[in-house]
Tab-separated table of C-alpha atoms in Angstrom:
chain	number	residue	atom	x	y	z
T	20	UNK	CA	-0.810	1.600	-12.205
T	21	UNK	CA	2.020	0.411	-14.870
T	22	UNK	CA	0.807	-0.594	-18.139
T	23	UNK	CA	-2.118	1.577	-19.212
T	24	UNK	CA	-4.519	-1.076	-19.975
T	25	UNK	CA	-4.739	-1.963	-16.258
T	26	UNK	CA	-7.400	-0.195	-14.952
T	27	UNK	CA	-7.528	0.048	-10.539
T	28	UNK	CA	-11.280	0.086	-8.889
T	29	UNK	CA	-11.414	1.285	-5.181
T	30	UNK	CA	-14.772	0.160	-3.228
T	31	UNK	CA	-15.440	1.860	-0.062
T	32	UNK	CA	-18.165	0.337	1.705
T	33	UNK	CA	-20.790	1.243	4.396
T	34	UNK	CA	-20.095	1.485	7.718
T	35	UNK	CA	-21.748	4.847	9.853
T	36	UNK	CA	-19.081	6.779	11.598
T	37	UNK	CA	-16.906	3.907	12.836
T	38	UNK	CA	-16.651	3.059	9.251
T	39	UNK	CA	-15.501	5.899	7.614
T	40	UNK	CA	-13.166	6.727	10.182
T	41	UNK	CA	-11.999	3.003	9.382
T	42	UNK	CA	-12.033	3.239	5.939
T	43	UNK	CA	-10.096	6.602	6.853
T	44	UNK	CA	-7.205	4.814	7.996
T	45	UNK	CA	-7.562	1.689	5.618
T	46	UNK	CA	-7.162	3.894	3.104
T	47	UNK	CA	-3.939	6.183	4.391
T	48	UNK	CA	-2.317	2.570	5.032
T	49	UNK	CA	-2.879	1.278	1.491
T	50	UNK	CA	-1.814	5.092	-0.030
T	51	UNK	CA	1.562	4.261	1.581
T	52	UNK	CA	1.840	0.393	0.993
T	53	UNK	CA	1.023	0.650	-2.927
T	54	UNK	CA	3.182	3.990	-3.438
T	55	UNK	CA	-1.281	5.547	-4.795
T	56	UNK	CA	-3.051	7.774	-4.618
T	57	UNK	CA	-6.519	6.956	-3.646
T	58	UNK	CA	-7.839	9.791	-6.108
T	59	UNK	CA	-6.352	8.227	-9.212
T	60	UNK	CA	-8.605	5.592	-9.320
T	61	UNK	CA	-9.928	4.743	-12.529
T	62	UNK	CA	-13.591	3.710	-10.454
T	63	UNK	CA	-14.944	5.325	-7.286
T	64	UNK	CA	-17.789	3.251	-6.035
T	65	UNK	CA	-19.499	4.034	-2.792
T	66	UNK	CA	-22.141	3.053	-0.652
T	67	UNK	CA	-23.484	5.200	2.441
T	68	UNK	CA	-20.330	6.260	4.319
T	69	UNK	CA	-18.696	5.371	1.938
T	70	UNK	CA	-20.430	7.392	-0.574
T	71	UNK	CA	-18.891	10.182	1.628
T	72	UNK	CA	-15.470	9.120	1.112
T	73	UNK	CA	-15.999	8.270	-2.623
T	74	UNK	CA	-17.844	12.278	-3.220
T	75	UNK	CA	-14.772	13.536	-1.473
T	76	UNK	CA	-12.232	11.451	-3.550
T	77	UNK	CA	-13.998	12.290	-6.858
T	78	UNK	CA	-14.356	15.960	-6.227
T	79	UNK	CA	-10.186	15.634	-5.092
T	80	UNK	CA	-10.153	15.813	-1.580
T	81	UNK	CA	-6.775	13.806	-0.302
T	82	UNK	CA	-6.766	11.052	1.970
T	83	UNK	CA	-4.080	12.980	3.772
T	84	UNK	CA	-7.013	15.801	3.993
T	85	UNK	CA	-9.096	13.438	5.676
T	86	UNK	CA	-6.647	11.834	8.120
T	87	UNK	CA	-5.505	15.175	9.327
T	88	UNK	CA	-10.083	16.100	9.765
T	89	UNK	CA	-10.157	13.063	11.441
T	90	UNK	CA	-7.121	13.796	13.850
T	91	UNK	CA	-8.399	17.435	14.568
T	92	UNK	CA	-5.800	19.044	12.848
T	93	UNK	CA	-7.553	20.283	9.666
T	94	UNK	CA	-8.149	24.009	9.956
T	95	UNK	CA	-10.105	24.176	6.690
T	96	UNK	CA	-12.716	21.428	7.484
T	97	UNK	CA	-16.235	22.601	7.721
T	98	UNK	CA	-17.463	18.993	9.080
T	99	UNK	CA	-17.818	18.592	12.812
T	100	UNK	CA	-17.246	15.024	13.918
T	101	UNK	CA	-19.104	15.537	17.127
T	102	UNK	CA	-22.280	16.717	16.267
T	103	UNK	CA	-22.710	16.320	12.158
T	104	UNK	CA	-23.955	12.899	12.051
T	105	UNK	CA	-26.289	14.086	15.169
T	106	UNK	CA	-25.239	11.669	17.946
T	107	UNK	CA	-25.141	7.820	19.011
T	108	UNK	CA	-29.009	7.990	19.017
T	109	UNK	CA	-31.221	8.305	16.055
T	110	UNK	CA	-34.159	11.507	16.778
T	111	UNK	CA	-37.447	10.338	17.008
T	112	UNK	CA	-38.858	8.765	13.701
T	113	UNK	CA	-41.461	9.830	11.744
T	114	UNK	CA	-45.103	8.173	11.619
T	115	UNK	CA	-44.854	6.822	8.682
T	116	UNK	CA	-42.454	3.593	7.468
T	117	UNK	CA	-39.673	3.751	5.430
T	118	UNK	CA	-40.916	1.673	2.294
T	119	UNK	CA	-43.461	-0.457	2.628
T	120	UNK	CA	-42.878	-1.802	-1.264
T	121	UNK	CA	-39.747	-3.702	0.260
T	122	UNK	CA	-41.405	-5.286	2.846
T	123	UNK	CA	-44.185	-6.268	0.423
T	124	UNK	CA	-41.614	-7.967	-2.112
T	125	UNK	CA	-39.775	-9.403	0.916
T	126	UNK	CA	-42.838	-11.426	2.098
T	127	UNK	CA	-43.556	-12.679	-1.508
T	128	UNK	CA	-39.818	-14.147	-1.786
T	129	UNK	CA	-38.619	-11.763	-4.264
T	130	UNK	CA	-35.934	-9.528	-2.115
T	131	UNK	CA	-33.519	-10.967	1.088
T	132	UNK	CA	-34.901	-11.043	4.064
T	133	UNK	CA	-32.914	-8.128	5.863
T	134	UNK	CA	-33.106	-5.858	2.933
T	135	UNK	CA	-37.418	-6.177	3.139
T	136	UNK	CA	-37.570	-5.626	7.405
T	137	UNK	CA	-35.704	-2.595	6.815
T	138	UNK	CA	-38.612	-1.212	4.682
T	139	UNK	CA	-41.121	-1.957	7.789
T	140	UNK	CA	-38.660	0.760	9.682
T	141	UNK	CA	-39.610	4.022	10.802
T	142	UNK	CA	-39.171	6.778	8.242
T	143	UNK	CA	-35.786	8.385	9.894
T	144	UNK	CA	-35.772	12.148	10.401
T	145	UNK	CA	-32.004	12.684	11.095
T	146	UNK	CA	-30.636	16.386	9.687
T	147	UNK	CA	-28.860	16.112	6.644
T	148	UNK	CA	-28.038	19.289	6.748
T	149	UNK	CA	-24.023	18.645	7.502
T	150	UNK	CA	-23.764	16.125	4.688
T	151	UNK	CA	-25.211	18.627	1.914
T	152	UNK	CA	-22.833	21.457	3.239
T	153	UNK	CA	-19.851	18.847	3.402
T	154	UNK	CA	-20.314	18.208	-0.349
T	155	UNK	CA	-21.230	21.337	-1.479
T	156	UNK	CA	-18.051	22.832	-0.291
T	157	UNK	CA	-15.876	20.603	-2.558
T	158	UNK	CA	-18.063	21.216	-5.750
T	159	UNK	CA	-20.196	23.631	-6.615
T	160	UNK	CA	-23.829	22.806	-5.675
T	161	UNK	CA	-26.294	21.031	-8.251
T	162	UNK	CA	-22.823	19.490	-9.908
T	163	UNK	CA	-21.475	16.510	-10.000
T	164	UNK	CA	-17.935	15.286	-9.049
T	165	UNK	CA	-15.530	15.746	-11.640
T	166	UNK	CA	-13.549	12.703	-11.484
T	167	UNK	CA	-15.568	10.349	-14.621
T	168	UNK	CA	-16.529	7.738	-12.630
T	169	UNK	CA	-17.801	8.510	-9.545
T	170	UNK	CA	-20.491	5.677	-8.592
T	171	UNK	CA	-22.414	6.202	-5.658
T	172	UNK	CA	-24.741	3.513	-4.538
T	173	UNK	CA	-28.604	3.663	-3.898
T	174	UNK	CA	-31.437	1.884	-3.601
T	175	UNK	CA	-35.169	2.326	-4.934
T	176	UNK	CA	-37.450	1.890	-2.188
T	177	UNK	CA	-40.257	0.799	-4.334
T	178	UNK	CA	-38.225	-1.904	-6.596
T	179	UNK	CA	-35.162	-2.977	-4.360
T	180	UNK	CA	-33.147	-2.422	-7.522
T	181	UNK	CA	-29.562	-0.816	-6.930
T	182	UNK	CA	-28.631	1.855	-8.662
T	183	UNK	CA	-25.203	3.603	-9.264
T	184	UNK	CA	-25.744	7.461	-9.114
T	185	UNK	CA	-23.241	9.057	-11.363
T	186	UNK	CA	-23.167	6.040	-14.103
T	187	UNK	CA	-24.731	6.653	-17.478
T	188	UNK	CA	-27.859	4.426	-16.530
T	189	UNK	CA	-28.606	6.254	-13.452
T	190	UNK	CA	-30.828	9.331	-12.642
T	191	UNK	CA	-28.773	12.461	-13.122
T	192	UNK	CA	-28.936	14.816	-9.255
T	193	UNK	CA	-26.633	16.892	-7.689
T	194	UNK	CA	-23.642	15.173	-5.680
T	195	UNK	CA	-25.039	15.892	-2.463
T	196	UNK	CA	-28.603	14.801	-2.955
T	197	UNK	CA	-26.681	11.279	-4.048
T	198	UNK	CA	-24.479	11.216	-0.850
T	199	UNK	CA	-27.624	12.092	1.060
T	200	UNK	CA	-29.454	8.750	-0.757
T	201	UNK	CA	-26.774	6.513	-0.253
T	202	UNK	CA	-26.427	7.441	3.648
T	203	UNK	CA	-30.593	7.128	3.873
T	204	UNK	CA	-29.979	4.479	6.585
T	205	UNK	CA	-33.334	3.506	7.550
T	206	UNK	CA	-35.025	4.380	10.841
T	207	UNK	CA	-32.098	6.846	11.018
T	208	UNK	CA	-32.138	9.149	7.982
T	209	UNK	CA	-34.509	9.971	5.824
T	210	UNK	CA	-35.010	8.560	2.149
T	211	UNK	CA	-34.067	10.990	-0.283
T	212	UNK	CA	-37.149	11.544	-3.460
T	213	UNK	CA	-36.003	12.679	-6.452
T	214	UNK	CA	-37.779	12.908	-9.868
T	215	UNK	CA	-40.467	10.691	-8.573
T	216	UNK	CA	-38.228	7.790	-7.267
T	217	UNK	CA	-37.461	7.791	-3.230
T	218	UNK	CA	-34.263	6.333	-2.836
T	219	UNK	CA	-32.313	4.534	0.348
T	220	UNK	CA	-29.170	3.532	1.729
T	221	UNK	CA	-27.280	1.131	-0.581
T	222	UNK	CA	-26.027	-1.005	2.166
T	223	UNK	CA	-29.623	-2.655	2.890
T	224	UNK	CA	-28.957	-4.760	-0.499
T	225	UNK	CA	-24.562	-5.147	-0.686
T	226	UNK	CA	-22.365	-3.368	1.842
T	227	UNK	CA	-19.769	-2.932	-0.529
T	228	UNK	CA	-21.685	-3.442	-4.172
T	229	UNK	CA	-18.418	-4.803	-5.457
T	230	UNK	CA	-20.095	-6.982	-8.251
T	231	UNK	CA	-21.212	-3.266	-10.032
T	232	UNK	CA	-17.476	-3.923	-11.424
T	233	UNK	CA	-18.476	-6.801	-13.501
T	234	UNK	CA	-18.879	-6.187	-17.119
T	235	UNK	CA	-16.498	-3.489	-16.769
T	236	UNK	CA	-12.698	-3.035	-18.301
T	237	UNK	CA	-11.587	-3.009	-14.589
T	238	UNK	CA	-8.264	-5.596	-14.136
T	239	UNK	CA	-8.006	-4.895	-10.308
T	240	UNK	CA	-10.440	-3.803	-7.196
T	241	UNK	CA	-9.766	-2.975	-4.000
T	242	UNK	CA	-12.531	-3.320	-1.654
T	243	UNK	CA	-12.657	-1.878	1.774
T	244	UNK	CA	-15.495	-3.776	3.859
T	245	UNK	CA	-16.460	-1.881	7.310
T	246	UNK	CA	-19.242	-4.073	7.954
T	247	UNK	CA	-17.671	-7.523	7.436
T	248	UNK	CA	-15.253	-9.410	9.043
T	249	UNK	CA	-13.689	-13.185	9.266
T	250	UNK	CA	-12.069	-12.558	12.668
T	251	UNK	CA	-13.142	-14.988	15.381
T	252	UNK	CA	-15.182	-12.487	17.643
T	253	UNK	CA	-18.052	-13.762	20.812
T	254	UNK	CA	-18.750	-10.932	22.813
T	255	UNK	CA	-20.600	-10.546	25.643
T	256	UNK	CA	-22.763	-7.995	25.380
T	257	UNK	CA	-26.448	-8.870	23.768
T	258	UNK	CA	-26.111	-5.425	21.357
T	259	UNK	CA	-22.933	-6.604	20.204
T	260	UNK	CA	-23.848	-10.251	19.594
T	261	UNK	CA	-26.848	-8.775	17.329
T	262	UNK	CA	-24.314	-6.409	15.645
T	263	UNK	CA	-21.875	-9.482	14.768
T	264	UNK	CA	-25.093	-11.723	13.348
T	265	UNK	CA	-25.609	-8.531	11.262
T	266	UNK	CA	-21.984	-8.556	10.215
T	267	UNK	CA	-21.496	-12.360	9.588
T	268	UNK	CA	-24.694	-11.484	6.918
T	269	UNK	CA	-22.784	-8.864	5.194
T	270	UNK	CA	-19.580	-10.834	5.531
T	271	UNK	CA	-21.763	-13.288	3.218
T	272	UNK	CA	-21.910	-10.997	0.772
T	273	UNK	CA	-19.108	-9.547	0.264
T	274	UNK	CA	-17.467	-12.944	-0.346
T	275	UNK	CA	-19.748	-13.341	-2.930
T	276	UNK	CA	-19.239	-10.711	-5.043
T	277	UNK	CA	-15.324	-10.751	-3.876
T	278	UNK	CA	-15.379	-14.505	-5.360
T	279	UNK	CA	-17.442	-13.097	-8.486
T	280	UNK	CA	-14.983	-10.553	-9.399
T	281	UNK	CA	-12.109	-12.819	-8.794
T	282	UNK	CA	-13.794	-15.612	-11.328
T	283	UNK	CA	-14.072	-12.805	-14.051
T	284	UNK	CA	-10.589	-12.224	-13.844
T	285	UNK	CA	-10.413	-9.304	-11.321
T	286	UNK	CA	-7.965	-9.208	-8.533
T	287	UNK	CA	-9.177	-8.145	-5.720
T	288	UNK	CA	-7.224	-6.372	-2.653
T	289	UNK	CA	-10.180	-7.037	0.133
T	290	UNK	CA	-9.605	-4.862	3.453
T	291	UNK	CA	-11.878	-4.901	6.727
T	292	UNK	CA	-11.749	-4.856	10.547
T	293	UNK	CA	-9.654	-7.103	12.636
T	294	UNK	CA	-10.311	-8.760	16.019
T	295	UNK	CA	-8.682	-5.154	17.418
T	296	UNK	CA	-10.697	-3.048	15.442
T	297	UNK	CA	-13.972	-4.774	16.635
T	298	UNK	CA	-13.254	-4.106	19.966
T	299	UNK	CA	-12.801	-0.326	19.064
T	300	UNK	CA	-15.958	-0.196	17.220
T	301	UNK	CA	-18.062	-1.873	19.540
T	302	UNK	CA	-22.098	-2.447	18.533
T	303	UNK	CA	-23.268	0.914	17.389
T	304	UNK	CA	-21.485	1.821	14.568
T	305	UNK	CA	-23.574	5.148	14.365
T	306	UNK	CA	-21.385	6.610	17.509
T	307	UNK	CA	-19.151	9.528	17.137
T	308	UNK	CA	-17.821	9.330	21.000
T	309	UNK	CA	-15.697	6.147	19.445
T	310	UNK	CA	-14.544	7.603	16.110
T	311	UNK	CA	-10.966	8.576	17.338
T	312	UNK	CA	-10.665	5.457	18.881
T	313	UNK	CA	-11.727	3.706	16.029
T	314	UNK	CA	-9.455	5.983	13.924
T	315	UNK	CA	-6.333	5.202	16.399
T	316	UNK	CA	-6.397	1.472	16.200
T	317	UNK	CA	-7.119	1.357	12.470
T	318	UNK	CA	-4.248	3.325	12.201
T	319	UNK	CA	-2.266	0.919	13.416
T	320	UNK	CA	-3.732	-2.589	12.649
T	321	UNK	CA	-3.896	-1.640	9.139
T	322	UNK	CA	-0.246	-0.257	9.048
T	323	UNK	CA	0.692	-3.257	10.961
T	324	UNK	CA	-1.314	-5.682	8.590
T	325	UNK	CA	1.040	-3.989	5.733
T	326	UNK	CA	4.228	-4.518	6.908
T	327	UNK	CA	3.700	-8.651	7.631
């Protein structure tokens, strides 16, 4: 950015593997729109795939890296799109539920409502595997990313309380454990324990955690959003209408801490899915048979959004 004292956030929010390969091509689109690079921002925050993107960013992976992966054409890429994130279909779940402590402080009025049923899911029991390789090949394993401020959101199953891996006031674990806590998705994956504390997805409390910026000497944040959207959108099918209930909730959200940042003073560049892109994604956001097509028409909504 031009004077030094303006400092540049970039949020990249949850979203499974129709996200990512969103925020993919959000992300290429604003790279050529604002003459950036996504690296050189001064705050990485994110939260499940997200946190992906963010641990690849802060260890200096390109954007250009990742839109050539996601188009097949990377040679050097030791992710496989088809089979890393282990299908459309979560494996059978364990016995046990994911965190019972949410649902608990859920019932007594002291968490949201969605963020306390998750906690009466199944414990997930998804491989991780791919996601612990993926980030140990861009930094050595047990370290951390080297760009300063690499925040990568998670949440304590016992408190609720969100918690930005890689900030000063945040347990200190390797990258990959972090990316593997942020992606816990419940019923899905499985929570990540580490020193004593068992930690989840950080999209069951914010999508985006945006409002972590607040407080901070950030002047401008852009925020890509995956799971919200303010496009008119009734479809038919009774998976999708759940899936756009679910999205309206987070679309709540990230208004809110959007409109929080923007009364502190911080302008916000706000990015998610169109009309078009809905229709790409579908209802199961989890499901790597639409990632290209996801990828294709985020390509070019979001180049087309640039150019109006």
């Amino acid at each position: 950015m031009s004077p030094q004292s303006e400092k540049r956030a970039l949020v990249l929010g949850c979203g499974g593997v129709a996200g990512a390969a969103w925020s993919i091509a959000a992300l290429a689109s604003l790279e050529q729109t604002l003459g950036w690079d996504a690296r050189e921002a001064d705050v990485l925050i994110g939260t499940s795939a997200g946190a992906v993107l963010a641990a690849l960013l802060g260890a200096g992976v390109s954007v250009a890296q990742m839109v050539a992966s996601q188009r097949g054409e990377a040679t050097d890429c030791i992710w496989d799109h088809d089979t890393a994130t282990g299908g459309a279909l979560p494996p059978l779940p364990g016995l046990s539920l994911t965190a019972l402590p949410l649902l608990r402080k859920g019932l007594r009025g002291q968490l949201p409502a969605l963020t306390a049923l998750v906690g009466a899911l199944p414990r997930g029991q998804a491989d991780m595997t791919p996601f612990t390789a993926l980030i140990d090949s861009v930094v050595p394993a047990g370290a951390w990313a080297p760009h300063p401020a690499t925040w990568i959101m998670a949440v304590d199953a016992d408190s609720g309380e969100r918690l930005a891996l890689g900030r000063s006031d945040a347990p200190t674990l390797p990258l990959s454990t972090a990316v593997c806590a942020s992606y816990a998705v419940p019923g899905w994956c499985p929570p990540v324990t580490w020193q004593g504390r068992t930690l989840l997805d950080g999209g069951i409390v914010s999508p985006v955690s945006a409002d972590m910026l607040l407080g901070t000497d950030v002047t401008e944040a852009i925020v890509l959003a995956p799971m919200a959207s303010s496009s008119p959108d009734r479809p038919r099918h009774p998976a999708a209408r759940i899936e756009r209930r679910v999205r309206r909730y987070m679309t709540a959200i990230v208004d809110r801490e959007v409109a929080a940042l923007e009364t502190a003073g911080i302008r916000v560049i706000r990015q998610e899915p169109g009309a078009e892109d809905l229709q790409a994604i579908g209802y199961n956001m989890m499901d790597p048979r639409r990632r290209r097509r996801v990828f294709d028409t985020a390509v070019r909504t979001c180049f087309q959004r640039a150019a109006v």
